[in-house]
Amino acid sequence: MTATSSQSDAVEIVENALLGGRVRFRQPAKGYRAGMDAALLAAAVEAAPGQRVLEAGCGAGAVLMQIAARRPDAVLTGLERDPAMAALARENAALNGAKATIVAGDVAAGFRAMGLEPFDWAISNPPFFDDPGALRAPAPGKRGAWMADDGLRAWTDFLLKGVREGGRVVVIHRADRLADLLALLGEKAGSFALRGIHPYADEPAKRVLVSAIRTGKAPLRLLPPLVLHERGGAKHTAEAEAILRGEAALGF
């Protein structure tokens, strides 16, 4: 799927195709690379024309570029603390003609440090671990994507402050952190909608998509799960393949 490659600051950059070729995406050849989680998060954003979407920790912009292809009239902003990734995200926005602004900054500094008005959507694929003792140290190129230095609360606080009242927060995370996500987001949000992401139909979910409405009061809804693979069949189920190609969405 690699289209081109080059050398930039001694890091090899490759260009890949996302959404069945609708998105050209440049990213490091090694280290953390955009994959299924980014595709699922982007598919869950149903922003109306003119609505403003904020992604915390946007990396090289895989989620934002896929949202831009799906929702070209949405106004996108990404926050990224790694200067090299932020530069790649800007490059990807220009490459795809995306209506996206990339802001350098750290989630730990809080939303107010951005100096922006709250958004209609605040989304994220936060680092999956916040305890360095919970796993073998990741490779340097993956550490920023895997380890939440300031804990999951810093990310949920940022998202809750970054969205207007009645706006939507969407997070994809490890399924075993669901209770933590509900407790942290539930301090200022409600009207939860949950979708489990299962590797196979007969295995427990490993990921969960969580949607919450700032100040929402509606009962929690458990949505039909998404199964990614079939045993002995194609690489992805028909539903997962349609999402990866941009032919289907994962709305709430």
GROMACS .gro file of C-alpha atoms in nm, residues 7-236:
model
  230
    7GLN     CA    1   1.410   1.077   0.408
    8SER     CA    2   1.318   1.365   0.640
    9ASP     CA    3   1.540   1.446   0.941
   10ALA     CA    4   1.676   1.088   0.924
   11VAL     CA    5   1.324   0.945   0.963
   12GLU     CA    6   1.187   0.755   0.667
   13ILE     CA    7   0.846   0.884   0.563
   14VAL     CA    8   0.612   0.674   0.349
   15GLU     CA    9   0.288   0.764   0.178
   16ASN     CA   10  -0.009   0.532   0.221
   17ALA     CA   11  -0.363   0.531   0.086
   18LEU     CA   12  -0.660   0.541   0.327
   19LEU     CA   13  -1.035   0.509   0.267
   20GLY     CA   14  -0.984   0.312  -0.052
   21GLY     CA   15  -0.749   0.571  -0.198
   22ARG     CA   16  -0.955   0.881  -0.115
   23VAL     CA   17  -0.690   0.996   0.136
   24ARG     CA   18  -0.316   1.025   0.077
   25PHE     CA   19  -0.140   0.991   0.411
   26ARG     CA   20   0.227   1.046   0.492
   27GLN     CA   21   0.362   0.892   0.812
   28PRO     CA   22   0.685   0.746   0.953
   29ALA     CA   23   0.775   0.406   0.813
   30LYS     CA   24   0.851   0.280   1.164
   31GLY     CA   25   0.706   0.349   1.508
   32TYR     CA   26   0.338   0.422   1.568
   33ARG     CA   27   0.138   0.395   1.246
   34ALA     CA   28  -0.225   0.478   1.178
   35GLY     CA   29  -0.453   0.178   1.158
   36MET     CA   30  -0.797   0.046   1.246
   37ASP     CA   31  -0.848   0.264   1.557
   38ALA     CA   32  -0.803   0.583   1.354
   39ALA     CA   33  -1.044   0.458   1.088
   40LEU     CA   34  -1.310   0.369   1.346
   41LEU     CA   35  -1.282   0.699   1.531
   42ALA     CA   36  -1.314   0.894   1.206
   43ALA     CA   37  -1.617   0.685   1.104
   44ALA     CA   38  -1.789   0.773   1.433
   45VAL     CA   39  -1.781   1.149   1.369
   46GLU     CA   40  -2.103   1.266   1.201
   47ALA     CA   41  -2.028   1.638   1.201
   48ALA     CA   42  -2.280   1.855   1.019
   49PRO     CA   43  -2.159   2.117   0.769
   50GLY     CA   44  -1.984   2.401   0.950
   51GLN     CA   45  -1.952   2.215   1.279
   52ARG     CA   46  -1.616   2.242   1.451
   53VAL     CA   47  -1.428   1.924   1.544
   54LEU     CA   48  -1.128   1.911   1.780
   55GLU     CA   49  -0.898   1.609   1.800
   56ALA     CA   50  -0.669   1.580   2.102
   57GLY     CA   51  -0.339   1.415   2.012
   58CYS     CA   52  -0.387   1.412   1.636
   59GLY     CA   53  -0.046   1.269   1.546
   60ALA     CA   54   0.017   1.291   1.172
   61GLY     CA   55  -0.353   1.354   1.113
   62ALA     CA   56  -0.492   1.014   1.010
   63VAL     CA   57  -0.824   1.068   1.189
   64LEU     CA   58  -0.861   1.427   1.072
   65MET     CA   59  -0.783   1.344   0.709
   66GLN     CA   60  -1.042   1.066   0.707
   67ILE     CA   61  -1.303   1.292   0.866
   68ALA     CA   62  -1.222   1.557   0.604
   69ALA     CA   63  -1.285   1.303   0.327
   70ARG     CA   64  -1.611   1.191   0.487
   71ARG     CA   65  -1.731   1.533   0.605
   72PRO     CA   66  -1.565   1.792   0.379
   73ASP     CA   67  -1.770   2.082   0.521
   74ALA     CA   68  -1.663   2.023   0.882
   75VAL     CA   69  -1.403   2.259   1.032
   76LEU     CA   70  -1.121   2.054   1.183
   77THR     CA   71  -0.858   2.136   1.445
   78GLY     CA   72  -0.591   1.901   1.578
   79LEU     CA   73  -0.370   1.940   1.886
   80GLU     CA   74  -0.031   1.765   1.879
   81ARG     CA   75   0.269   1.800   2.110
   82ASP     CA   76   0.528   1.626   1.889
   83PRO     CA   77   0.662   1.891   1.647
   84ALA     CA   78   0.754   1.634   1.381
   85MET     CA   79   0.407   1.479   1.388
   86ALA     CA   80   0.240   1.819   1.386
   87ALA     CA   81   0.445   1.914   1.078
   88LEU     CA   82   0.339   1.590   0.906
   89ALA     CA   83  -0.024   1.659   0.994
   90ARG     CA   84   0.000   2.002   0.828
   91GLU     CA   85   0.166   1.840   0.526
   92ASN     CA   86  -0.114   1.583   0.505
   93ALA     CA   87  -0.379   1.854   0.528
   94ALA     CA   88  -0.220   2.038   0.236
   95LEU     CA   89  -0.178   1.714   0.040
   96ASN     CA   90  -0.549   1.636   0.074
   97GLY     CA   91  -0.686   1.990   0.055
   98ALA     CA   92  -0.839   1.937   0.401
   99LYS     CA   93  -0.998   2.218   0.599
  100ALA     CA   94  -0.781   2.146   0.906
  101THR     CA   95  -0.570   2.355   1.142
  102ILE     CA   96  -0.294   2.186   1.343
  103VAL     CA   97  -0.201   2.349   1.674
  104ALA     CA   98   0.119   2.270   1.865
  105GLY     CA   99   0.049   2.201   2.230
  106ASP     CA  100   0.005   1.945   2.506
  107VAL     CA  101  -0.317   1.801   2.646
  108ALA     CA  102  -0.163   1.836   2.992
  109ALA     CA  103  -0.170   2.217   2.956
  110GLY     CA  104  -0.549   2.205   2.934
  111PHE     CA  105  -0.795   2.327   2.675
  112ARG     CA  106  -0.788   2.689   2.790
  113ALA     CA  107  -0.423   2.710   2.684
  114MET     CA  108  -0.543   2.684   2.322
  115GLY     CA  109  -0.728   3.015   2.350
  116LEU     CA  110  -1.020   2.883   2.145
  117GLU     CA  111  -1.396   2.865   2.193
  118PRO     CA  112  -1.539   2.520   2.279
  119PHE     CA  113  -1.607   2.292   1.983
  120ASP     CA  114  -1.912   2.098   1.864
  121TRP     CA  115  -1.713   1.773   1.877
  122ALA     CA  116  -1.409   1.679   2.087
  123ILE     CA  117  -1.255   1.344   1.998
  124SER     CA  118  -0.948   1.138   2.079
  125ASN     CA  119  -0.769   0.806   2.064
  126PRO     CA  120  -0.577   0.860   2.392
  127PRO     CA  121  -0.260   0.668   2.475
  128PHE     CA  122  -0.366   0.326   2.599
  129PHE     CA  123  -0.144   0.307   2.909
  130ASP     CA  124  -0.070   0.547   3.193
  131ASP     CA  125   0.127   0.311   3.417
  132PRO     CA  126   0.484   0.250   3.291
  133GLY     CA  127   0.497  -0.060   3.509
  134ALA     CA  128   0.198  -0.215   3.332
  135LEU     CA  129   0.386  -0.310   3.018
  136ARG     CA  130   0.732  -0.351   2.874
  137ALA     CA  131   0.867  -0.013   2.768
  138PRO     CA  132   0.749   0.060   2.412
  139ALA     CA  133   0.987   0.152   2.135
  140PRO     CA  134   1.077   0.524   2.139
  141GLY     CA  135   0.876   0.586   1.823
  142LYS     CA  136   0.562   0.447   1.987
  143ARG     CA  137   0.597   0.581   2.342
  144GLY     CA  138   0.407   0.905   2.286
  145ALA     CA  139   0.113   0.717   2.133
  146TRP     CA  140   0.106   0.442   2.396
  147MET     CA  141   0.187   0.615   2.726
  148ALA     CA  142  -0.035   0.887   2.875
  149ASP     CA  143   0.224   1.070   3.085
  150ASP     CA  144  -0.043   1.268   3.273
  151GLY     CA  145  -0.299   0.989   3.302
  152LEU     CA  146  -0.635   0.931   3.137
  153ARG     CA  147  -0.795   1.207   3.345
  154ALA     CA  148  -0.588   1.473   3.169
  155TRP     CA  149  -0.734   1.357   2.839
  156THR     CA  150  -1.096   1.339   2.956
  157ASP     CA  151  -1.068   1.678   3.129
  158PHE     CA  152  -0.931   1.830   2.809
  159LEU     CA  153  -1.213   1.683   2.599
  160LEU     CA  154  -1.485   1.789   2.843
  161LYS     CA  155  -1.357   2.147   2.854
  162GLY     CA  156  -1.305   2.148   2.478
  163VAL     CA  157  -1.667   2.077   2.387
  164ARG     CA  158  -1.966   2.310   2.421
  165GLU     CA  159  -2.276   2.225   2.624
  166GLY     CA  160  -2.475   1.979   2.415
  167GLY     CA  161  -2.165   1.896   2.211
  168ARG     CA  162  -2.034   1.543   2.170
  169VAL     CA  163  -1.720   1.375   2.304
  170VAL     CA  164  -1.607   1.059   2.123
  171VAL     CA  165  -1.323   0.836   2.242
  172ILE     CA  166  -1.186   0.503   2.123
  173HIS     CA  167  -0.991   0.316   2.388
  174ARG     CA  168  -0.913  -0.023   2.542
  175ALA     CA  169  -1.231  -0.205   2.642
  176ASP     CA  170  -1.086  -0.279   2.986
  177ARG     CA  171  -1.076   0.097   3.058
  178LEU     CA  172  -1.448   0.143   2.995
  179ALA     CA  173  -1.537   0.182   3.363
  180ASP     CA  174  -1.270   0.452   3.400
  181LEU     CA  175  -1.392   0.636   3.090
  182LEU     CA  176  -1.753   0.634   3.209
  183ALA     CA  177  -1.655   0.759   3.555
  184LEU     CA  178  -1.429   1.037   3.425
  185LEU     CA  179  -1.653   1.156   3.143
  186GLY     CA  180  -1.961   1.117   3.363
  187GLU     CA  181  -1.844   1.405   3.583
  188LYS     CA  182  -1.967   1.655   3.322
  189ALA     CA  183  -2.130   1.450   3.046
  190GLY     CA  184  -2.402   1.192   2.997
  191SER     CA  185  -2.627   1.040   2.730
  192PHE     CA  186  -2.363   0.773   2.677
  193ALA     CA  187  -2.361   0.549   2.371
  194LEU     CA  188  -2.121   0.253   2.369
  195ARG     CA  189  -2.008   0.024   2.089
  196GLY     CA  190  -1.781  -0.272   2.152
  197ILE     CA  191  -1.520  -0.356   1.887
  198HIS     CA  192  -1.457  -0.731   1.876
  199PRO     CA  193  -1.168  -0.899   1.690
  200TYR     CA  194  -1.395  -1.204   1.628
  201ALA     CA  195  -1.761  -1.269   1.707
  202ASP     CA  196  -1.669  -1.528   1.971
  203GLU     CA  197  -1.407  -1.313   2.148
  204PRO     CA  198  -1.446  -1.030   2.399
  205ALA     CA  199  -1.419  -0.672   2.279
  206LYS     CA  200  -1.068  -0.528   2.284
  207ARG     CA  201  -1.170  -0.173   2.194
  208VAL     CA  202  -1.471   0.039   2.277
  209LEU     CA  203  -1.612   0.350   2.114
  210VAL     CA  204  -1.763   0.582   2.371
  211SER     CA  205  -1.985   0.878   2.287
  212ALA     CA  206  -2.102   1.126   2.551
  213ILE     CA  207  -2.295   1.452   2.537
  214ARG     CA  208  -2.173   1.744   2.749
  215THR     CA  209  -2.447   1.792   3.015
  216GLY     CA  210  -2.653   1.512   2.851
  217LYS     CA  211  -2.912   1.336   3.067
  218ALA     CA  212  -3.046   1.057   2.845
  219PRO     CA  213  -3.008   0.690   2.950
  220LEU     CA  214  -2.699   0.499   2.844
  221ARG     CA  215  -2.736   0.306   2.516
  222LEU     CA  216  -2.543  -0.010   2.429
  223LEU     CA  217  -2.519  -0.023   2.050
  224PRO     CA  218  -2.470  -0.329   1.827
  225PRO     CA  219  -2.105  -0.440   1.830
  226LEU     CA  220  -1.865  -0.423   1.540
  227VAL     CA  221  -1.683  -0.749   1.456
  228LEU     CA  222  -1.361  -0.697   1.263
  229HIS     CA  223  -1.265  -1.045   1.137
  230GLU     CA  224  -1.420  -1.377   1.036
  231ARG     CA  225  -1.235  -1.699   1.106
  232GLY     CA  226  -1.122  -1.861   0.783
  233GLY     CA  227  -1.272  -1.585   0.575
  234ALA     CA  228  -1.154  -1.255   0.433
  235LYS     CA  229  -0.918  -1.034   0.630
  236HIS     CA  230  -1.207  -0.816   0.749
   0.00000   0.00000   0.00000
